[in-house]
Amino acid sequence: RIQKQNLDSSSQHFIHSSNDDEVNNKNKESWSDEEFEVWIRSKLIENCDPTFLDQYSDLLTTLVPKCITNWRKRYRGNPKLWNRVFRPDKKDFFLGFNEAVPVIDAVSK
């Protein structure tokens, strides 16, 4: 079982408190893909329904962050489109993944 508090220590360097979110939103574009993936993983865990975290921890900690990072790579050349797709400041952004995880799980088996 993954707990929100138990991210490995190497991840802590890239995880920022909600107080820094406004500043960090401006700096995320300069993050490496590895830094971004660690950050999005922490945000998914932070915003995830605890029962989903228990049931789908592998997806939420590996596949989904990798998927979002790959979208970032794909749309890096089109910031206007990326900014429409990637809206982590909106609560429904993470809610959408909570709703999609059971489907992703079923398809990946």
mmCIF file with all atom_site columns, C-alpha atoms in Angstrom:
data_model
loop_
_atom_site.group_PDB
_atom_site.id
_atom_site.type_symbol
_atom_site.label_atom_id
_atom_site.label_alt_id
_atom_site.label_comp_id
_atom_site.label_asym_id
_atom_site.label_entity_id
_atom_site.label_seq_id
_atom_site.pdbx_PDB_ins_code
_atom_site.Cartn_x
_atom_site.Cartn_y
_atom_site.Cartn_z
_atom_site.occupancy
_atom_site.B_iso_or_equiv
_atom_site.pdbx_formal_charge
_atom_site.auth_seq_id
_atom_site.auth_comp_id
_atom_site.auth_asym_id
_atom_site.auth_atom_id
_atom_site.pdbx_PDB_model_num
ATOM 1   C CA . ARG A 1 1   ? 0.000   0.000  0.000   1.00 0.00 ? 1   ARG A CA 1
ATOM 2   C CA . ILE A 1 2   ? 1.289   3.419  -0.916  1.00 0.00 ? 2   ILE A CA 1
ATOM 3   C CA . GLN A 1 3   ? 0.835   6.239  1.481   1.00 0.00 ? 3   GLN A CA 1
ATOM 4   C CA . LYS A 1 4   ? 0.935   9.880  0.530   1.00 0.00 ? 4   LYS A CA 1
ATOM 5   C CA . GLN A 1 5   ? 3.697   10.502 3.059   1.00 0.00 ? 5   GLN A CA 1
ATOM 6   C CA . ASN A 1 6   ? 5.906   7.621  1.885   1.00 0.00 ? 6   ASN A CA 1
ATOM 7   C CA . LEU A 1 7   ? 7.358   8.920  -1.348  1.00 0.00 ? 7   LEU A CA 1
ATOM 8   C CA . ASP A 1 8   ? 11.025  8.047  -1.581  1.00 0.00 ? 8   ASP A CA 1
ATOM 9   C CA . SER A 1 9   ? 13.492  10.678 -0.426  1.00 0.00 ? 9   SER A CA 1
ATOM 10  C CA . SER A 1 10  ? 14.826  11.337 -3.938  1.00 0.00 ? 10  SER A CA 1
ATOM 11  C CA . SER A 1 11  ? 11.328  12.457 -4.933  1.00 0.00 ? 11  SER A CA 1
ATOM 12  C CA . GLN A 1 12  ? 11.151  14.997 -2.147  1.00 0.00 ? 12  GLN A CA 1
ATOM 13  C CA . HIS A 1 13  ? 13.513  17.334 -4.002  1.00 0.00 ? 13  HIS A CA 1
ATOM 14  C CA . PHE A 1 14  ? 10.916  17.874 -6.722  1.00 0.00 ? 14  PHE A CA 1
ATOM 15  C CA . ILE A 1 15  ? 7.765   17.930 -4.608  1.00 0.00 ? 15  ILE A CA 1
ATOM 16  C CA . HIS A 1 16  ? 6.601   21.371 -3.643  1.00 0.00 ? 16  HIS A CA 1
ATOM 17  C CA . SER A 1 17  ? 4.067   22.459 -1.078  1.00 0.00 ? 17  SER A CA 1
ATOM 18  C CA . SER A 1 18  ? 0.818   24.022 -2.191  1.00 0.00 ? 18  SER A CA 1
ATOM 19  C CA . ASN A 1 19  ? 2.139   27.390 -0.966  1.00 0.00 ? 19  ASN A CA 1
ATOM 20  C CA . ASP A 1 20  ? 4.684   27.360 -3.791  1.00 0.00 ? 20  ASP A CA 1
ATOM 21  C CA . ASP A 1 21  ? 2.220   26.266 -6.494  1.00 0.00 ? 21  ASP A CA 1
ATOM 22  C CA . GLU A 1 22  ? 1.835   29.676 -8.110  1.00 0.00 ? 22  GLU A CA 1
ATOM 23  C CA . VAL A 1 23  ? 5.605   30.133 -8.376  1.00 0.00 ? 23  VAL A CA 1
ATOM 24  C CA . ASN A 1 24  ? 6.183   26.516 -9.425  1.00 0.00 ? 24  ASN A CA 1
ATOM 25  C CA . ASN A 1 25  ? 3.541   26.621 -12.159 1.00 0.00 ? 25  ASN A CA 1
ATOM 26  C CA . LYS A 1 26  ? 5.709   29.215 -13.894 1.00 0.00 ? 26  LYS A CA 1
ATOM 27  C CA . ASN A 1 27  ? 8.832   27.057 -13.488 1.00 0.00 ? 27  ASN A CA 1
ATOM 28  C CA . LYS A 1 28  ? 7.421   23.650 -14.501 1.00 0.00 ? 28  LYS A CA 1
ATOM 29  C CA . GLU A 1 29  ? 8.174   24.291 -18.153 1.00 0.00 ? 29  GLU A CA 1
ATOM 30  C CA . SER A 1 30  ? 11.888  24.309 -17.367 1.00 0.00 ? 30  SER A CA 1
ATOM 31  C CA . TRP A 1 31  ? 11.781  21.038 -15.409 1.00 0.00 ? 31  TRP A CA 1
ATOM 32  C CA . SER A 1 32  ? 13.313  17.939 -16.914 1.00 0.00 ? 32  SER A CA 1
ATOM 33  C CA . ASP A 1 33  ? 10.917  15.149 -17.845 1.00 0.00 ? 33  ASP A CA 1
ATOM 34  C CA . GLU A 1 34  ? 12.129  13.195 -14.799 1.00 0.00 ? 34  GLU A CA 1
ATOM 35  C CA . GLU A 1 35  ? 11.400  16.117 -12.458 1.00 0.00 ? 35  GLU A CA 1
ATOM 36  C CA . PHE A 1 36  ? 7.991   16.632 -14.036 1.00 0.00 ? 36  PHE A CA 1
ATOM 37  C CA . GLU A 1 37  ? 7.109   12.937 -13.752 1.00 0.00 ? 37  GLU A CA 1
ATOM 38  C CA . VAL A 1 38  ? 8.050   12.857 -10.055 1.00 0.00 ? 38  VAL A CA 1
ATOM 39  C CA . TRP A 1 39  ? 5.962   15.987 -9.448  1.00 0.00 ? 39  TRP A CA 1
ATOM 40  C CA . ILE A 1 40  ? 2.885   14.721 -11.349 1.00 0.00 ? 40  ILE A CA 1
ATOM 41  C CA . ARG A 1 41  ? 3.120   11.375 -9.506  1.00 0.00 ? 41  ARG A CA 1
ATOM 42  C CA . SER A 1 42  ? 3.051   13.199 -6.169  1.00 0.00 ? 42  SER A CA 1
ATOM 43  C CA . LYS A 1 43  ? 0.068   15.315 -7.285  1.00 0.00 ? 43  LYS A CA 1
ATOM 44  C CA . LEU A 1 44  ? -1.837  12.213 -8.431  1.00 0.00 ? 44  LEU A CA 1
ATOM 45  C CA . ILE A 1 45  ? -1.231  10.546 -5.075  1.00 0.00 ? 45  ILE A CA 1
ATOM 46  C CA . GLU A 1 46  ? -2.163  13.708 -3.206  1.00 0.00 ? 46  GLU A CA 1
ATOM 47  C CA . ASN A 1 47  ? -5.438  14.092 -5.128  1.00 0.00 ? 47  ASN A CA 1
ATOM 48  C CA . CYS A 1 48  ? -6.367  10.440 -5.348  1.00 0.00 ? 48  CYS A CA 1
ATOM 49  C CA . ASP A 1 49  ? -9.249  8.730  -3.620  1.00 0.00 ? 49  ASP A CA 1
ATOM 50  C CA . PRO A 1 50  ? -7.590  6.560  -0.905  1.00 0.00 ? 50  PRO A CA 1
ATOM 51  C CA . THR A 1 51  ? -9.460  3.430  -2.028  1.00 0.00 ? 51  THR A CA 1
ATOM 52  C CA . PHE A 1 52  ? -8.109  3.919  -5.550  1.00 0.00 ? 52  PHE A CA 1
ATOM 53  C CA . LEU A 1 53  ? -4.632  4.333  -4.145  1.00 0.00 ? 53  LEU A CA 1
ATOM 54  C CA . ASP A 1 54  ? -4.931  0.943  -2.459  1.00 0.00 ? 54  ASP A CA 1
ATOM 55  C CA . GLN A 1 55  ? -6.489  -0.814 -5.425  1.00 0.00 ? 55  GLN A CA 1
ATOM 56  C CA . TYR A 1 56  ? -4.585  0.798  -8.315  1.00 0.00 ? 56  TYR A CA 1
ATOM 57  C CA . SER A 1 57  ? -1.280  1.873  -6.790  1.00 0.00 ? 57  SER A CA 1
ATOM 58  C CA . ASP A 1 58  ? 0.814   0.483  -9.676  1.00 0.00 ? 58  ASP A CA 1
ATOM 59  C CA . LEU A 1 59  ? -1.124  2.460  -12.260 1.00 0.00 ? 59  LEU A CA 1
ATOM 60  C CA . LEU A 1 60  ? -1.154  5.664  -10.239 1.00 0.00 ? 60  LEU A CA 1
ATOM 61  C CA . THR A 1 61  ? 2.549   5.550  -9.472  1.00 0.00 ? 61  THR A CA 1
ATOM 62  C CA . THR A 1 62  ? 3.937   4.311  -12.799 1.00 0.00 ? 62  THR A CA 1
ATOM 63  C CA . LEU A 1 63  ? 1.685   4.192  -15.845 1.00 0.00 ? 63  LEU A CA 1
ATOM 64  C CA . VAL A 1 64  ? -0.395  7.345  -15.382 1.00 0.00 ? 64  VAL A CA 1
ATOM 65  C CA . PRO A 1 65  ? 2.554   9.662  -14.540 1.00 0.00 ? 65  PRO A CA 1
ATOM 66  C CA . LYS A 1 66  ? 4.459   8.199  -17.502 1.00 0.00 ? 66  LYS A CA 1
ATOM 67  C CA . CYS A 1 67  ? 1.434   8.810  -19.742 1.00 0.00 ? 67  CYS A CA 1
ATOM 68  C CA . ILE A 1 68  ? 1.125   12.458 -18.690 1.00 0.00 ? 68  ILE A CA 1
ATOM 69  C CA . THR A 1 69  ? 4.883   12.957 -19.111 1.00 0.00 ? 69  THR A CA 1
ATOM 70  C CA . ASN A 1 70  ? 4.663   11.480 -22.621 1.00 0.00 ? 70  ASN A CA 1
ATOM 71  C CA . TRP A 1 71  ? 1.832   13.910 -23.436 1.00 0.00 ? 71  TRP A CA 1
ATOM 72  C CA . ARG A 1 72  ? 4.096   16.692 -22.232 1.00 0.00 ? 72  ARG A CA 1
ATOM 73  C CA . LYS A 1 73  ? 6.864   15.507 -24.566 1.00 0.00 ? 73  LYS A CA 1
ATOM 74  C CA . ARG A 1 74  ? 4.445   15.215 -27.476 1.00 0.00 ? 74  ARG A CA 1
ATOM 75  C CA . TYR A 1 75  ? 2.914   18.671 -27.019 1.00 0.00 ? 75  TYR A CA 1
ATOM 76  C CA . ARG A 1 76  ? 6.088   20.468 -25.978 1.00 0.00 ? 76  ARG A CA 1
ATOM 77  C CA . GLY A 1 77  ? 6.224   22.169 -29.371 1.00 0.00 ? 77  GLY A CA 1
ATOM 78  C CA . ASN A 1 78  ? 2.638   23.397 -29.055 1.00 0.00 ? 78  ASN A CA 1
ATOM 79  C CA . PRO A 1 79  ? 2.357   25.220 -25.710 1.00 0.00 ? 79  PRO A CA 1
ATOM 80  C CA . LYS A 1 80  ? -1.112  26.569 -26.512 1.00 0.00 ? 80  LYS A CA 1
ATOM 81  C CA . LEU A 1 81  ? -2.489  23.044 -26.902 1.00 0.00 ? 81  LEU A CA 1
ATOM 82  C CA . TRP A 1 82  ? -0.506  21.717 -23.913 1.00 0.00 ? 82  TRP A CA 1
ATOM 83  C CA . ASN A 1 83  ? -1.930  24.444 -21.677 1.00 0.00 ? 83  ASN A CA 1
ATOM 84  C CA . ARG A 1 84  ? -5.461  23.461 -22.714 1.00 0.00 ? 84  ARG A CA 1
ATOM 85  C CA . VAL A 1 85  ? -4.816  19.752 -22.065 1.00 0.00 ? 85  VAL A CA 1
ATOM 86  C CA . PHE A 1 86  ? -2.760  20.055 -18.895 1.00 0.00 ? 86  PHE A CA 1
ATOM 87  C CA . ARG A 1 87  ? -4.723  21.869 -16.184 1.00 0.00 ? 87  ARG A CA 1
ATOM 88  C CA . PRO A 1 88  ? -3.544  20.495 -12.812 1.00 0.00 ? 88  PRO A CA 1
ATOM 89  C CA . ASP A 1 89  ? -4.872  23.618 -11.103 1.00 0.00 ? 89  ASP A CA 1
ATOM 90  C CA . LYS A 1 90  ? -8.378  22.371 -11.905 1.00 0.00 ? 90  LYS A CA 1
ATOM 91  C CA . LYS A 1 91  ? -9.694  19.717 -9.506  1.00 0.00 ? 91  LYS A CA 1
ATOM 92  C CA . ASP A 1 92  ? -11.442 17.880 -12.342 1.00 0.00 ? 92  ASP A CA 1
ATOM 93  C CA . PHE A 1 93  ? -8.072  17.214 -13.983 1.00 0.00 ? 93  PHE A CA 1
ATOM 94  C CA . PHE A 1 94  ? -7.232  14.653 -11.284 1.00 0.00 ? 94  PHE A CA 1
ATOM 95  C CA . LEU A 1 95  ? -10.857 13.536 -10.950 1.00 0.00 ? 95  LEU A CA 1
ATOM 96  C CA . GLY A 1 96  ? -10.711 12.503 -14.607 1.00 0.00 ? 96  GLY A CA 1
ATOM 97  C CA . PHE A 1 97  ? -7.812  10.181 -13.863 1.00 0.00 ? 97  PHE A CA 1
ATOM 98  C CA . ASN A 1 98  ? -9.628  8.725  -10.859 1.00 0.00 ? 98  ASN A CA 1
ATOM 99  C CA . GLU A 1 99  ? -12.512 7.878  -13.183 1.00 0.00 ? 99  GLU A CA 1
ATOM 100 C CA . ALA A 1 100 ? -10.251 6.514  -15.926 1.00 0.00 ? 100 ALA A CA 1
ATOM 101 C CA . VAL A 1 101 ? -7.986  4.323  -13.780 1.00 0.00 ? 101 VAL A CA 1
ATOM 102 C CA . PRO A 1 102 ? -10.402 1.345  -13.547 1.00 0.00 ? 102 PRO A CA 1
ATOM 103 C CA . VAL A 1 103 ? -10.776 1.412  -17.342 1.00 0.00 ? 103 VAL A CA 1
ATOM 104 C CA . ILE A 1 104 ? -7.020  1.648  -17.840 1.00 0.00 ? 104 ILE A CA 1
ATOM 105 C CA . ASP A 1 105 ? -6.602  -1.256 -15.429 1.00 0.00 ? 105 ASP A CA 1
ATOM 106 C CA . ALA A 1 106 ? -9.104  -3.422 -17.306 1.00 0.00 ? 106 ALA A CA 1
ATOM 107 C CA . VAL A 1 107 ? -7.563  -2.658 -20.703 1.00 0.00 ? 107 VAL A CA 1
ATOM 108 C CA . SER A 1 108 ? -3.989  -3.215 -19.539 1.00 0.00 ? 108 SER A CA 1
ATOM 109 C CA . LYS A 1 109 ? -4.726  -6.771 -18.320 1.00 0.00 ? 109 LYS A CA 1
#
